[in-house]
Short mmCIF file of C-alpha atoms and ligand atoms in Angstrom, two decimals:
data_model
loop_
_atom_site.label_atom_id
_atom_site.label_comp_id
_atom_site.label_asym_id
_atom_site.label_seq_id
_atom_site.Cartn_x
_atom_site.Cartn_y
_atom_site.Cartn_z
CA MET M 1 6.35 3.96 25.88
CA THR M 2 2.87 5.28 25.95
CA THR M 3 0.20 2.97 24.49
CA SER M 4 -2.26 3.99 21.72
CA SER M 5 -5.98 3.97 22.49
CA LEU M 6 -7.71 1.06 20.68
CA VAL M 7 -11.35 1.43 19.48
CA ASN M 8 -13.36 -1.06 17.52
CA THR M 9 -16.54 0.79 16.79
CA VAL M 10 -17.35 3.75 14.65
CA ALA M 11 -18.99 5.32 17.66
CA ASP M 12 -16.00 5.14 19.84
CA LEU M 13 -13.72 6.42 16.97
CA ASP M 14 -16.10 9.37 16.58
CA ALA M 15 -15.93 10.12 20.31
CA ALA M 16 -12.21 10.10 20.29
CA ARG M 17 -11.94 11.92 16.97
CA VAL M 18 -14.00 14.99 18.09
CA LYS M 19 -11.61 15.53 20.91
CA MET M 20 -8.65 15.94 18.59
CA THR M 21 -7.54 19.46 17.81
CA GLY M 22 -4.92 20.59 15.22
CA ARG M 23 -3.76 18.56 12.27
CA VAL M 24 -4.88 14.87 12.16
CA ALA M 25 -3.18 12.17 10.00
CA VAL M 26 -4.34 8.71 9.22
CA VAL M 27 -2.37 5.65 8.28
CA MET M 28 -4.43 2.77 6.80
CA THR M 29 -3.30 -0.71 7.22
CA MET M 30 -4.41 -4.27 7.11
CA GLY M 31 -2.08 -5.05 10.19
CA ALA M 32 0.77 -7.47 10.06
CA LEU M 33 2.75 -4.29 10.68
CA HIS M 34 6.39 -4.09 9.82
CA ASP M 35 9.06 -1.38 9.61
CA GLY M 36 7.56 -0.08 6.35
CA HIS M 37 4.28 0.67 8.12
CA GLU M 38 6.31 2.19 11.02
CA SER M 39 8.02 4.56 8.64
CA LEU M 40 4.56 5.72 7.33
CA MET M 41 3.45 6.36 10.96
CA ARG M 42 6.66 8.27 11.77
CA ALA M 43 6.35 10.36 8.63
CA ALA M 44 2.81 11.11 9.58
CA ARG M 45 3.69 11.94 13.22
CA GLU M 46 6.16 14.61 11.94
CA ARG M 47 3.37 16.50 10.10
CA ALA M 48 0.43 16.07 12.38
CA ASP M 49 -0.72 16.68 15.93
CA HIS M 50 -2.61 13.49 16.10
CA LEU M 51 -2.06 10.19 14.42
CA ILE M 52 -4.82 7.52 13.79
CA VAL M 53 -3.87 4.07 12.48
CA THR M 54 -6.57 1.88 10.95
CA ILE M 55 -6.13 -1.93 11.08
CA PHE M 56 -8.88 -3.71 8.91
CA VAL M 57 -8.47 -6.77 6.76
CA ASN M 58 -10.75 -5.49 4.08
CA PRO M 59 -12.72 -8.38 2.61
CA LEU M 60 -13.77 -6.30 -0.46
CA GLN M 61 -10.22 -6.47 -1.91
CA PHE M 62 -9.74 -10.09 -1.76
CA GLY M 63 -10.64 -12.19 -4.92
CA PRO M 64 -12.39 -15.54 -4.85
CA ASN M 65 -8.90 -17.25 -5.26
CA GLU M 66 -7.11 -15.12 -2.59
CA ASP M 67 -7.27 -16.44 0.91
CA LEU M 68 -8.73 -13.94 3.15
CA ASP M 69 -8.46 -16.24 6.12
CA ARG M 70 -4.78 -16.94 5.41
CA TYR M 71 -4.00 -13.21 5.76
CA PRO M 72 -1.81 -12.76 8.86
CA ARG M 73 -3.45 -11.26 11.90
CA THR M 74 -1.19 -10.06 14.58
CA LEU M 75 -3.02 -7.43 16.59
CA GLU M 76 -0.95 -7.55 19.74
CA SER M 77 2.37 -6.92 18.07
CA ASP M 78 0.68 -4.36 15.71
CA LEU M 79 -0.44 -2.26 18.78
CA GLU M 80 3.21 -2.29 19.98
CA VAL M 81 4.34 -0.86 16.70
CA CYS M 82 1.57 1.74 16.68
CA ALA M 83 2.59 2.72 20.33
CA ARG M 84 6.15 2.94 19.38
CA ALA M 85 5.60 5.09 16.44
CA GLY M 86 3.40 7.52 18.44
CA ALA M 87 -0.09 6.71 17.14
CA ASP M 88 -2.79 8.29 19.50
CA LEU M 89 -5.49 6.00 18.34
CA VAL M 90 -5.92 2.73 16.58
CA PHE M 91 -9.19 1.90 14.98
CA ALA M 92 -9.54 -1.90 14.31
CA PRO M 93 -13.16 -2.62 13.38
CA SER M 94 -14.76 -5.91 12.53
CA ALA M 95 -16.18 -6.57 9.05
CA ARG M 96 -19.69 -6.28 10.48
CA GLU M 97 -18.77 -2.82 11.90
CA MET M 98 -17.45 -1.63 8.60
CA TYR M 99 -20.23 -3.28 6.46
CA PRO M 100 -23.24 -3.74 8.68
CA ASP M 101 -25.64 -4.38 5.80
CA GLY M 102 -23.15 -6.87 4.14
CA PRO M 103 -20.87 -6.17 1.23
CA PRO M 104 -21.76 -2.60 0.04
CA GLN M 105 -23.77 -2.37 -3.23
CA VAL M 106 -22.24 1.06 -4.09
CA ARG M 107 -18.47 0.77 -4.80
CA LEU M 108 -16.00 3.12 -6.28
CA ASN M 109 -14.96 2.71 -9.91
CA PRO M 110 -11.12 3.24 -10.04
CA GLY M 111 -11.39 3.93 -13.83
CA PRO M 112 -9.08 2.62 -16.56
CA LEU M 113 -5.94 2.39 -14.47
CA GLY M 114 -7.73 0.30 -11.96
CA GLU M 115 -8.05 -2.48 -14.65
CA GLU M 116 -4.31 -2.36 -15.61
CA LEU M 117 -1.13 -3.83 -13.94
CA GLU M 118 -2.34 -5.13 -10.45
CA GLY M 119 -5.95 -4.76 -11.59
CA ALA M 120 -5.50 -6.87 -14.64
CA SER M 121 -4.61 -9.92 -12.49
CA ARG M 122 -6.85 -8.96 -9.49
CA PRO M 123 -10.26 -7.96 -10.94
CA GLY M 124 -12.18 -5.75 -8.51
CA PHE M 125 -9.17 -5.21 -6.33
CA PHE M 126 -8.94 -1.48 -6.60
CA HIS M 127 -12.76 -1.13 -6.44
CA GLY M 128 -12.49 -2.72 -3.05
CA VAL M 129 -9.34 -0.68 -2.02
CA LEU M 130 -10.82 2.71 -3.02
CA THR M 131 -14.16 1.81 -1.44
CA VAL M 132 -12.65 1.08 1.94
CA VAL M 133 -10.19 4.03 1.66
CA LEU M 134 -12.98 6.45 1.06
CA LYS M 135 -15.11 5.05 3.92
CA LEU M 136 -12.08 5.26 6.30
CA LEU M 137 -11.36 8.82 5.18
CA GLN M 138 -15.06 9.68 5.94
CA LEU M 139 -14.85 8.02 9.41
CA THR M 140 -11.54 9.49 10.39
CA ARG M 141 -11.76 12.95 8.75
CA PRO M 142 -8.00 13.55 8.50
CA ASP M 143 -6.04 16.48 7.11
CA LEU M 144 -3.36 14.25 5.82
CA THR M 145 -3.12 10.49 4.89
CA PHE M 146 0.04 8.59 4.24
CA PHE M 147 0.57 5.78 1.69
CA GLY M 148 3.50 3.69 0.95
CA GLU M 149 5.19 3.95 -2.58
CA LYS M 150 5.68 0.21 -2.35
CA ASP M 151 2.03 0.02 -3.49
CA TYR M 152 2.59 2.55 -6.02
CA GLN M 153 -0.51 2.02 -8.18
CA GLN M 154 -2.56 2.15 -4.98
CA LEU M 155 -1.00 5.43 -4.07
CA THR M 156 -1.63 6.87 -7.57
CA LEU M 157 -5.29 5.74 -7.54
CA VAL M 158 -5.95 7.12 -4.05
CA THR M 159 -4.34 10.47 -5.00
CA ARG M 160 -6.46 10.47 -8.18
CA MET M 161 -9.70 9.62 -6.27
CA THR M 162 -9.16 12.52 -3.85
CA ARG M 163 -8.56 14.85 -6.74
CA ASP M 164 -11.43 13.62 -8.90
CA LEU M 165 -13.91 13.50 -6.01
CA ASN M 166 -12.66 16.65 -4.15
CA VAL M 167 -11.98 14.63 -1.07
CA PRO M 168 -10.45 17.29 1.32
CA VAL M 169 -7.27 15.44 2.41
CA GLU M 170 -3.59 15.63 1.50
CA VAL M 171 -2.24 12.27 0.23
CA VAL M 172 1.49 11.88 1.02
CA GLY M 173 3.54 9.22 -0.52
CA VAL M 174 6.41 7.67 1.57
CA PRO M 175 9.43 5.91 0.03
CA THR M 176 9.64 2.11 0.24
CA VAL M 177 11.59 0.58 3.12
CA ARG M 178 14.08 -2.13 2.13
CA GLU M 179 16.08 -4.81 3.72
CA PRO M 180 19.87 -4.20 3.60
CA ASP M 181 20.03 -6.64 0.55
CA GLY M 182 17.29 -4.66 -1.33
CA LEU M 183 14.13 -6.72 -0.78
CA ALA M 184 11.16 -4.32 -0.37
CA LEU M 185 9.44 -4.92 2.96
CA SER M 186 5.92 -6.54 2.64
CA SER M 187 3.66 -8.46 4.84
CA ARG M 188 3.83 -11.23 2.16
CA ASN M 189 7.56 -11.69 2.67
CA ARG M 190 6.80 -13.94 5.58
CA TYR M 191 5.35 -16.62 3.06
CA LEU M 192 8.87 -16.92 1.24
CA SER M 193 11.00 -19.89 1.98
CA VAL M 194 14.83 -19.20 2.31
CA PRO M 195 15.51 -20.08 -1.57
CA GLU M 196 12.41 -18.12 -2.56
CA ARG M 197 13.50 -15.07 -0.59
CA THR M 198 17.02 -15.27 -2.51
CA ALA M 199 15.08 -15.54 -5.84
CA ALA M 200 12.84 -12.50 -4.92
CA LEU M 201 16.01 -10.38 -4.62
CA ALA M 202 16.08 -10.45 -8.47
CA LEU M 203 13.12 -8.11 -8.41
CA SER M 204 14.85 -5.17 -6.59
CA ALA M 205 18.14 -5.95 -8.32
CA GLY M 206 16.35 -5.82 -11.74
CA LEU M 207 14.80 -2.33 -10.95
CA ARG M 208 18.11 -1.07 -9.70
CA ALA M 209 19.82 -2.34 -12.95
CA GLY M 210 17.19 -0.44 -14.88
CA ALA M 211 17.71 2.77 -12.80
CA ASP M 212 21.56 2.54 -13.01
CA THR M 213 21.33 2.00 -16.71
CA ALA M 214 19.29 5.39 -17.14
CA ALA M 215 21.47 7.04 -14.60
CA GLY M 216 24.57 6.10 -16.84
CA GLY M 217 22.88 7.67 -19.93
CA GLY M 218 20.93 4.73 -21.28
CA SER M 219 17.65 5.23 -23.01
CA ALA M 220 14.15 4.04 -21.79
CA ASP M 221 14.50 0.78 -23.93
CA GLN M 222 18.00 0.09 -22.66
CA ALA M 223 16.87 0.63 -19.01
CA LEU M 224 13.92 -1.70 -19.48
CA ALA M 225 16.22 -4.35 -21.25
CA ALA M 226 18.72 -4.16 -18.36
CA ALA M 227 15.92 -4.78 -15.80
CA HIS M 228 14.54 -7.62 -17.96
CA ALA M 229 17.86 -9.35 -18.26
CA ARG M 230 18.59 -9.38 -14.45
CA ILE M 231 15.08 -10.64 -13.49
CA GLU M 232 14.77 -13.19 -16.20
CA ALA M 233 18.23 -14.65 -15.19
CA GLU M 234 16.52 -15.84 -12.05
CA PRO M 235 14.70 -19.22 -12.78
CA GLY M 236 12.74 -18.83 -9.38
CA VAL M 237 10.91 -15.78 -10.57
CA ASP M 238 7.76 -15.95 -12.70
CA LEU M 239 7.41 -12.44 -14.20
CA ASP M 240 3.91 -11.04 -14.60
CA TYR M 241 4.79 -7.46 -15.82
CA LEU M 242 7.84 -5.17 -15.96
CA VAL M 243 6.89 -1.72 -17.25
CA LEU M 244 8.36 1.73 -17.54
CA LEU M 245 5.68 4.46 -17.07
CA ALA M 246 5.28 8.17 -16.22
CA PRO M 247 5.17 9.00 -12.50
CA ASP M 248 1.41 9.19 -12.79
CA LEU M 249 1.36 5.83 -14.51
CA GLY M 250 0.48 7.33 -17.83
CA PRO M 251 2.54 6.49 -21.03
CA ALA M 252 6.33 6.61 -20.36
CA PRO M 253 7.99 9.98 -21.19
CA ALA M 254 11.05 10.00 -23.41
CA HIS M 255 13.00 12.09 -20.97
CA GLY M 256 12.77 12.99 -17.23
CA PRO M 257 11.18 11.33 -14.36
CA ALA M 258 9.59 7.89 -14.74
CA ARG M 259 8.65 4.94 -12.73
CA LEU M 260 9.75 1.20 -13.37
CA LEU M 261 7.29 -1.25 -11.82
CA VAL M 262 7.40 -5.09 -11.52
CA ALA M 263 5.10 -7.84 -10.39
CA ALA M 264 6.13 -11.52 -10.23
CA ARG M 265 5.28 -14.82 -8.54
CA VAL M 266 8.02 -16.33 -6.40
CA GLY M 267 6.65 -19.89 -5.46
CA THR M 268 3.04 -19.22 -4.52
CA THR M 269 3.64 -15.60 -3.34
CA ARG M 270 2.94 -12.56 -5.59
CA LEU M 271 5.37 -9.74 -5.05
CA ILE M 272 5.41 -6.21 -6.45
CA ASP M 273 8.06 -3.61 -6.34
CA ASN M 274 8.98 -0.23 -8.17
CA ILE M 275 11.61 2.40 -8.32
CA PRO M 276 11.79 6.01 -9.56
CA ILE M 277 13.90 6.47 -12.53
CA GLU M 278 15.38 9.55 -14.34
CA LEU M 279 15.61 9.11 -18.12
CA PRO M 280 18.35 11.28 -19.60
O1 PAF G 1 -2.36 -1.07 1.61
C1 PAF G 1 -3.07 -1.73 2.35
O2 PAF G 1 -2.81 -2.19 3.34
C2 PAF G 1 -4.71 -1.69 1.98
O3 PAF G 1 -4.82 -1.80 0.55
C3 PAF G 1 -5.52 -0.46 2.44
C4 PAF G 1 -4.99 0.84 2.00
C5 PAF G 1 -5.23 -0.49 4.03
C6 PAF G 1 -6.86 -0.63 2.27
O4 PAF G 1 -7.45 -1.77 2.71
#
């Protein structure tokens, strides 16, 4: 296995980037890499000549009650994942390198969608995400960037930002990787105790119940009711939202492709998941 080069400064990133010819892809991460990240990297590797992975725990997207210091940092094993998945270059800057003048005064406004769903319970979250994503796009100058469908609202807003602001990059969504029992892979799963992990399975099972109801000819309301029933039968799950929307997260269509999204707290861990759904 060849290793990926590691750079920590913008100057070293730039020096490596100018040597890259052909198509360049970037996969942005906050580290604590798992098979879901690896599938993003493999998808990127298939379509590009060079792959840059960024590892940066972005302080801008943590709220005052969300523990930035508690976020897992596992650089050594992350570098192994990057090498295995064929990344040429890993950019892992410090907060000072990314924000030399302290927290940036100019931040991207994600618009109305940024205040809904995840944005409703995490004020400022998508301002922080889009600001760092745009900075990392400017620094890495990729042709393609790959985001997981697991964070579907993030994928939607990043796509929207690149369209609205004419950022010259193709945003590619990659399907969620799941454990054999359906649990969507997430860096946060490591916080779940064994009984909490069992309770968390209600999320993916509920989404599947909704999708199956629609596939069997059920209406949008029936699909949503089936998902609700499955999730609310699990006492260990404290539901935040369960919504059926259009694929671009606009109002749900009466027929055709839609997206079912869920967020819930299991113990002290907030989990999100979503699934594509076809309304008959
Ligand atoms: O999805 C993530 O890990 C983060 O939100 C991202 C896109 C790396 C920005 O910090």
